[in-house]
Coordinates of C-alpha atoms in Angstrom, one line a residue:
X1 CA 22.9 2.1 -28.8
X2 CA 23.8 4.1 -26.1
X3 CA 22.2 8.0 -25.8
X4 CA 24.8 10.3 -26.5
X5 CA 22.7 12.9 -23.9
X6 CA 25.3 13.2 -20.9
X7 CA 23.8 13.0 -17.7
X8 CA 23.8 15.0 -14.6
X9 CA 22.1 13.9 -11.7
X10 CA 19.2 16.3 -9.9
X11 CA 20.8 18.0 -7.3
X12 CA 17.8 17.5 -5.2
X13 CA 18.0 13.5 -5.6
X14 CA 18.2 13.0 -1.6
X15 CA 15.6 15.6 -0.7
X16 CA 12.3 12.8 -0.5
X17 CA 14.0 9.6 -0.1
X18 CA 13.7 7.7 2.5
X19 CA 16.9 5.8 3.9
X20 CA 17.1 3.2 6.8
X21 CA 19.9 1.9 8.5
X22 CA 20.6 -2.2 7.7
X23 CA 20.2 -3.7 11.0
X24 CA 23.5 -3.0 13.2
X25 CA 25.8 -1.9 10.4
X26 CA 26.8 1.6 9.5
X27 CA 25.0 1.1 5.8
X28 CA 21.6 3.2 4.8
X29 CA 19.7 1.8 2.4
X30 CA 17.0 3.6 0.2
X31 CA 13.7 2.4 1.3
X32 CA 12.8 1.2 -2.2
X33 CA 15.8 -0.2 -4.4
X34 CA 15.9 -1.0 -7.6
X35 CA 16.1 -4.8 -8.8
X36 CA 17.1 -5.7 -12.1
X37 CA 15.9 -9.2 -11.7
X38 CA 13.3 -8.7 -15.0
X39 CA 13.7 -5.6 -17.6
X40 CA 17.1 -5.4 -17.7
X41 CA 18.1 -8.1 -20.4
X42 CA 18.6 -8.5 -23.7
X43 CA 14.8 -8.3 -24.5
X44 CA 14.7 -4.9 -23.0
X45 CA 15.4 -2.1 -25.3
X46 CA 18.5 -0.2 -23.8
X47 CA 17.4 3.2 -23.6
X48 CA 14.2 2.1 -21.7
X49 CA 16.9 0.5 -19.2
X50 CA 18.6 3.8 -19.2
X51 CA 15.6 5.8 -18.5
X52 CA 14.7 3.9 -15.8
X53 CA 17.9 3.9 -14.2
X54 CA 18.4 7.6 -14.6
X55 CA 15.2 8.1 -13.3
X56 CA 15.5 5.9 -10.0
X57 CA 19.3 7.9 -9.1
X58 CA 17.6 10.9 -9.5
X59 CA 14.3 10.1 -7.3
X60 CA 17.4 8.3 -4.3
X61 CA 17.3 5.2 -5.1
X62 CA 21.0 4.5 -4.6
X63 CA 20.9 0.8 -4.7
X64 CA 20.6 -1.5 -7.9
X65 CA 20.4 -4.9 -7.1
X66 CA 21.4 -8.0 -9.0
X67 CA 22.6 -11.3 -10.2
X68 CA 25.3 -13.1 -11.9
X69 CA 22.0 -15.1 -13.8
X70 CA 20.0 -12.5 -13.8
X71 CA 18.8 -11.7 -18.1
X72 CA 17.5 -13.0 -20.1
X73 CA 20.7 -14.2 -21.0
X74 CA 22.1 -15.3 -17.7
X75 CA 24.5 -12.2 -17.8
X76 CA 23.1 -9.6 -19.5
X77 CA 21.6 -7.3 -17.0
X78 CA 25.2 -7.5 -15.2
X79 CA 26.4 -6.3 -18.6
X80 CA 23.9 -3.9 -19.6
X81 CA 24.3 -2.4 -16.2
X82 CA 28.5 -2.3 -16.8
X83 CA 27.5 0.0 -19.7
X84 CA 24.4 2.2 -18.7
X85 CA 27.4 2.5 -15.1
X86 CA 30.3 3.8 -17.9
X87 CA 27.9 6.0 -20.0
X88 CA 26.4 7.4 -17.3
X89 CA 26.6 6.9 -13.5
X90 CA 30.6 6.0 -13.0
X91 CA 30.7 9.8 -11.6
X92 CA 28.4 9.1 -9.1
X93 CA 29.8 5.1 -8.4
X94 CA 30.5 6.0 -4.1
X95 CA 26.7 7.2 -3.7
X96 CA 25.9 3.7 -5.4
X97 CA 25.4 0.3 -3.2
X98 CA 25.6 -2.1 -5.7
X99 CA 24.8 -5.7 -5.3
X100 CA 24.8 -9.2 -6.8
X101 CA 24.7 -12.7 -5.7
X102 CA 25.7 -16.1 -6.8
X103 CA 24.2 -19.5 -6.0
X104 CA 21.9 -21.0 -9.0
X105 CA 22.8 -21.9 -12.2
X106 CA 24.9 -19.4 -14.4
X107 CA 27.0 -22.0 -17.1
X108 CA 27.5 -25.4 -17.9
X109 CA 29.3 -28.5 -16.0
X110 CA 29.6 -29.0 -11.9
X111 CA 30.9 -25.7 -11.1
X112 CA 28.0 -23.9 -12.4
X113 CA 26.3 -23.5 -9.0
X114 CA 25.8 -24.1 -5.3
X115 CA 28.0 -22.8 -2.4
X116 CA 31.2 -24.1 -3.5
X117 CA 34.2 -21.7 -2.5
X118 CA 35.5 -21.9 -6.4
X119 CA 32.0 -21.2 -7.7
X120 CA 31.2 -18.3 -5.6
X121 CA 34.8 -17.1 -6.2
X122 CA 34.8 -17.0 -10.1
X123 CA 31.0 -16.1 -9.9
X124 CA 32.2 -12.8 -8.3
X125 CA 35.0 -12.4 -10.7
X126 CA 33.1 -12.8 -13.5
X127 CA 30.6 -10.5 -12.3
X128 CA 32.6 -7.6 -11.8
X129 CA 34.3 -8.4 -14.8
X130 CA 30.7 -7.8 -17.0
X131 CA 29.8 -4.7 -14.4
X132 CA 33.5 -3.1 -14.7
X133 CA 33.6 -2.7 -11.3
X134 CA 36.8 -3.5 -8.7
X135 CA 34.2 -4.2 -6.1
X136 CA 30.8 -4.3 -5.3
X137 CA 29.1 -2.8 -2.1
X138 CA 27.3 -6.3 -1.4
X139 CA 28.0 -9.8 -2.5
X140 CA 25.4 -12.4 -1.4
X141 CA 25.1 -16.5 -1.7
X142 CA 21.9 -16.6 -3.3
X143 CA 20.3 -19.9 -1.8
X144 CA 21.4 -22.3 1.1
X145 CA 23.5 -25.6 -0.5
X146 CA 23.4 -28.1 1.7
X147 CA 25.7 -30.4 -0.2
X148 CA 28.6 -27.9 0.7
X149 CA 29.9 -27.1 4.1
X150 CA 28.8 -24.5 5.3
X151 CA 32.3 -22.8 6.7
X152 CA 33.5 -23.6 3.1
X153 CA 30.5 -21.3 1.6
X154 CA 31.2 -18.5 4.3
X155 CA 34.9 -19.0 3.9
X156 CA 34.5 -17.7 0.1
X157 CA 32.3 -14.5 1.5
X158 CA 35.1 -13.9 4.0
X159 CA 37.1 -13.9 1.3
X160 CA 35.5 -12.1 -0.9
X161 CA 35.7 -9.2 1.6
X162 CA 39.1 -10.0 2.8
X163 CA 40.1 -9.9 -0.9
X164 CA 38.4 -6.2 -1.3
X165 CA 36.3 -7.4 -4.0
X166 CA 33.2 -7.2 -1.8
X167 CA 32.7 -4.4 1.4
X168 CA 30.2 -6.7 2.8
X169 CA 28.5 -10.1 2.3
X170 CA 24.7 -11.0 3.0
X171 CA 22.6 -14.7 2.1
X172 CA 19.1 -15.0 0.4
X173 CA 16.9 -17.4 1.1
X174 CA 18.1 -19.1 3.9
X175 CA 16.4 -20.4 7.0
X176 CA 16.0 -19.2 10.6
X177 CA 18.3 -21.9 11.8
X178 CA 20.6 -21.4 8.8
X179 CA 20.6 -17.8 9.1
X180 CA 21.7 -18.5 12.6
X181 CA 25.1 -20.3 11.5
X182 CA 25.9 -18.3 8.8
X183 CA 26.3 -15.3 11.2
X184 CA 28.0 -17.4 13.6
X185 CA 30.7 -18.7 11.2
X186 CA 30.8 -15.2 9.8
X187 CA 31.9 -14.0 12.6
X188 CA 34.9 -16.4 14.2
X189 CA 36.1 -15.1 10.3
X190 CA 36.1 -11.7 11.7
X191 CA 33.1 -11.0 9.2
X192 CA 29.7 -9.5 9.9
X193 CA 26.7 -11.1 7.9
X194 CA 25.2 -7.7 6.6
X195 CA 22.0 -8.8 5.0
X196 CA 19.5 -11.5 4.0
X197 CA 17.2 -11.3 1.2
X198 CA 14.0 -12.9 1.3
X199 CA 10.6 -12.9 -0.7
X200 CA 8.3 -11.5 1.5
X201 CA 4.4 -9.7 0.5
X202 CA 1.0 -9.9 1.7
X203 CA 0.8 -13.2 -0.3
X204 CA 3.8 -14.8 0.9
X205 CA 4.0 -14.4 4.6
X206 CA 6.8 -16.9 5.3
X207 CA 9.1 -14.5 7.0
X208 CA 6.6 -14.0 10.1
X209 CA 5.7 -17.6 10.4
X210 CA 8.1 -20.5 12.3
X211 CA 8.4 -23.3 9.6
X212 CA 8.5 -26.7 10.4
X213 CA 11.9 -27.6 12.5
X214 CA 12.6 -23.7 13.2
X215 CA 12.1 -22.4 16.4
X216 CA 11.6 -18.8 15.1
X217 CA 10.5 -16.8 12.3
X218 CA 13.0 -14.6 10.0
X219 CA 12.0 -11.7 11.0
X220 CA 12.6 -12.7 14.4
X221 CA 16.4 -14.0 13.9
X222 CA 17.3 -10.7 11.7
X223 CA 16.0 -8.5 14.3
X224 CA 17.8 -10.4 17.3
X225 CA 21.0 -10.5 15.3
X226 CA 21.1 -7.1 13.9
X227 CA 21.1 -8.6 10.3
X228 CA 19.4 -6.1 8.0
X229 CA 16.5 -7.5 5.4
X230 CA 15.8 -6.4 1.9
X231 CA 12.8 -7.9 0.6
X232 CA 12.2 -9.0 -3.0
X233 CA 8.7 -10.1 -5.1
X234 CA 6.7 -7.5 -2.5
X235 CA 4.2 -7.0 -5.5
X236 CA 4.2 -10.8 -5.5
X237 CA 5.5 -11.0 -9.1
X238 CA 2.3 -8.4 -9.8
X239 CA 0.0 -10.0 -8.4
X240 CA -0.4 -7.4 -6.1
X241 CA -0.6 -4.5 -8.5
X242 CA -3.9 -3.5 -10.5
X243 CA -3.1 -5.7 -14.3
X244 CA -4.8 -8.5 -12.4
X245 CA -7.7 -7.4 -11.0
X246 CA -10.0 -7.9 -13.8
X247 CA -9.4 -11.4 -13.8
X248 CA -7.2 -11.7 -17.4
X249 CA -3.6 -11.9 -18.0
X250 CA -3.0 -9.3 -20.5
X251 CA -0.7 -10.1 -23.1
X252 CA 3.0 -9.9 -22.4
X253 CA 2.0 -10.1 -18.7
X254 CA 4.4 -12.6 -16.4
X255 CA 0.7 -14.8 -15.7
X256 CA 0.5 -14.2 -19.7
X257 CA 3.6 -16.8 -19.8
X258 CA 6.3 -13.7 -19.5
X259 CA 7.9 -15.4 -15.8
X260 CA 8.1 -19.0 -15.1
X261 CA 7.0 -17.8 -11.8
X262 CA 3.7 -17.1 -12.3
X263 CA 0.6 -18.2 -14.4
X264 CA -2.3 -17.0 -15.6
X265 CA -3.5 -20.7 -12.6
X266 CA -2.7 -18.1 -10.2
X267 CA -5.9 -15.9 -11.2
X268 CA -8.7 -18.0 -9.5
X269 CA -11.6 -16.4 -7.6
X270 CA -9.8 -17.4 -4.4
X271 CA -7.4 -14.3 -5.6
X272 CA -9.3 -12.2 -7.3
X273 CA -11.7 -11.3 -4.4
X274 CA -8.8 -10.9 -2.1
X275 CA -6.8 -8.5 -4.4
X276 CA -9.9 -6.9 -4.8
X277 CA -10.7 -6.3 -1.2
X278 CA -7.0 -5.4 -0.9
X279 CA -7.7 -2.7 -3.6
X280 CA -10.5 -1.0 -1.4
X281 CA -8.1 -0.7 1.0
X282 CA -5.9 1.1 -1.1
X283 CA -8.2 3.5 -2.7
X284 CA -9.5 4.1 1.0
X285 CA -6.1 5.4 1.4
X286 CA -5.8 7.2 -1.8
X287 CA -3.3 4.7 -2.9
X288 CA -2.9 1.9 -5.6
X289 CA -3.0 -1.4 -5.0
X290 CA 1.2 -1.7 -5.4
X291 CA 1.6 1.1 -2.9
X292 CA -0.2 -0.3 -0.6
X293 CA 1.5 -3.3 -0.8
X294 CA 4.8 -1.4 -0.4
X295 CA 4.1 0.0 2.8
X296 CA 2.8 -2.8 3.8
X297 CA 6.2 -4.3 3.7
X298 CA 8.1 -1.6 5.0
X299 CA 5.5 -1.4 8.1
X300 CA 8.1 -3.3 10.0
X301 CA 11.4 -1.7 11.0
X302 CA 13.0 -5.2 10.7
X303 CA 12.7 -4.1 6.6
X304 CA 15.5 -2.2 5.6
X305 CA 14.1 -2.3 1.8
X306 CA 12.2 -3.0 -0.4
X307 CA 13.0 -4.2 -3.7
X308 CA 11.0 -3.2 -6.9
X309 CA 11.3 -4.1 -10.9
X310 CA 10.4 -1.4 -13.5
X311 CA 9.6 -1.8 -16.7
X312 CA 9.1 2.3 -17.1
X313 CA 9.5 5.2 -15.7
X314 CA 6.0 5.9 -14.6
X315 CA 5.7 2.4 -12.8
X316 CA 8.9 3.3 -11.1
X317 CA 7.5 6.4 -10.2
X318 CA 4.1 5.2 -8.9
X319 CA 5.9 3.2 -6.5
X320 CA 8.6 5.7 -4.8
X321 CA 5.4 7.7 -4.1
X322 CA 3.9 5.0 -1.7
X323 CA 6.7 6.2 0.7
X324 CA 4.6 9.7 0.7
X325 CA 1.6 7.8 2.0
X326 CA 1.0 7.7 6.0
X327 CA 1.9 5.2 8.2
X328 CA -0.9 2.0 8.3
X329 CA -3.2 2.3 11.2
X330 CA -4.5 -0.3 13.7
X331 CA -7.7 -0.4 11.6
X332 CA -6.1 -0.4 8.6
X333 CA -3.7 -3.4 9.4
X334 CA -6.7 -5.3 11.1
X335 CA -8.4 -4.9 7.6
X336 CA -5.7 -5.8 5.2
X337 CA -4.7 -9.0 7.8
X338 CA -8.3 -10.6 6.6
X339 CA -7.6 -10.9 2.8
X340 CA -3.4 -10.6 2.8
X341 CA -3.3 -14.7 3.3
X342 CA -0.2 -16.6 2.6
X343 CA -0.3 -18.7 -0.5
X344 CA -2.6 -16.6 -2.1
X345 CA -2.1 -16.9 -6.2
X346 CA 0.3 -20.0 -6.2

């Protein structure tokens, strides 16, 4: 059940966060944001969920990010997050940037994903519907559907902002190339593409690399377009934290069989003695493994964010401190480029 505690955010909430602007907008965006990807279900009791949201408002972490799918229960963390808004941060809703995306499967029958303009369109209904919101800040397409036109897809963003249920509209997982014509479309609609939402972490270096048929990397296209970039999985679904570097999935752990992403496969030597390497960077630095890995990410201005899961408070902390840490230096860069290899743990 919901705490009966009222809340009151700390008035010093914006005194150590750091905020960056999202590519040419006019839209700062906390460093770190909070994703509610995992730990915000219905297997996560509710007054952890509200102790790590209270928490992250009151550290300046201003942006929750989400998913019409996102639970378990495709759903739930929209709803949980309608309620842990009503109970406790609806005073505070224009210092929030809330977002949430459609694009994989949410219900049953043909309308149940893709890029379709009725999919995306009821998608966003529904999810303000379970949030309780009128709008939200950001609404993105969640993955490229090549079956569906592509001024169709961008028609229902347009829309969407057109329509004021969305103040701007951003893609995830889309190519260089596709990137490209999304912000074209976007913007014979009179629409700018704020945002595009990639994984990206020292074990998954796609963003910086030019894939087969692309004649640039993502980074490259954001930057040149003025697109901002929010980055999710930076701790590589944990990989990159310290639960792994003894070489056992502890129980209740996503390589334990928690995440369908990740398995305890992913542990081989090949991992281990690079996490481990990675680690000695860290301590070098006086920093954990995971907040290394954060700046890491943020090293490049082409970042905006980055986007972390909690399942505590303490985790959540540990990680807003690695924007206290210095910048990375040559050496350190040079050091961390032998052992952060893409693939690494798949």
């Amino acid at each position: 059940m919901p705490s009966l505690d009222p809340y009151r955010a700390a008035d010093d909430r914006y005194a150590t966060m750091t905020y960056r602007r999202t590519g040419r907008s006019g839209l700062d965006l906390p460093a770190l944001s909070l994703g509610l990807w995992h730990n915000f279900g219905d297997t996560t009791p509710f007054g952890t969920q509200r102790d790590i949201l209270r928490r992250a408002f009151d550290l300046g972490v201003t942006h929750i990010d989400l998913a019409n799918n996102y639970g378990p229960r495709p759903g739930a963390a929209e709803e949980n997050f309608g309620r842990h808004l009503a109970a406790d941060l609806r005073p505070y809703r224009d210092e929030l940037v809330i977002s949430t995306k459609a694009g994989y499967d949410m219900w049953s029958g043909p309308y149940q994903d893709g890029g379709s303009r009725k999919y995306l369109l009821q998608s966003l209904d529904a999810s303000l519907t379970r949030m309780g919101l009128d709008h939200v800040d950001v609404f993105y397409h969640h993955r490229p559907d090549p079956s569906t036109p592509i001024e169709e897809t961008m028609g229902a963003l347009a829309h969407a902002v057109s329509s004021g249920k969305a103040l701007y509209v951003g893609v995830s997982n889309y190519s260089p190339t596709q990137t490209r014509e999304a912000h074209a479309v976007l913007a014979e609609m009179g629409v700018r593409l704020l945002i595009h939402q990639p994984s990206y972490s020292m074990f998954n270096r796609h963003v910086e690399n030019v894939g087969e048929g692309q004649r640039e990397s993502l980074l490259d296209a954001v930057g040149d377009l003025g697109v901002g970039m929010i980055v999710f999985s930076p701790l590589a679904q944990g990989l990159l934290t310290g639960k792994y570097l003894g070489g056992d999935a502890p129980a209740g752990s996503r390589a334990a069989g928690a995440s369908p992403f990740l398995s305890d496969r992913s542990l081989s030597q090949t991992y281990l003695a690079r996490a481990r390497a990675l680690n000695e960077v860290a301590a070098s630095r006086g920093q954990s493994l995971a907040q290394l890995a954060l700046s890491w990410v943020l090293r490049d201005d082409r970042v905006t964010s980055a986007l972390i899961g909690a399942s505590s408070v303490a985790q959540l902390e540990d990680n807003v401190a690695a924007l206290s840490a210095p910048p990375l230096t040559d050496a350190e860069l040079a050091a961390i480029d032998e052992h952060a290899v893409d693939g690494t743990g798949r």
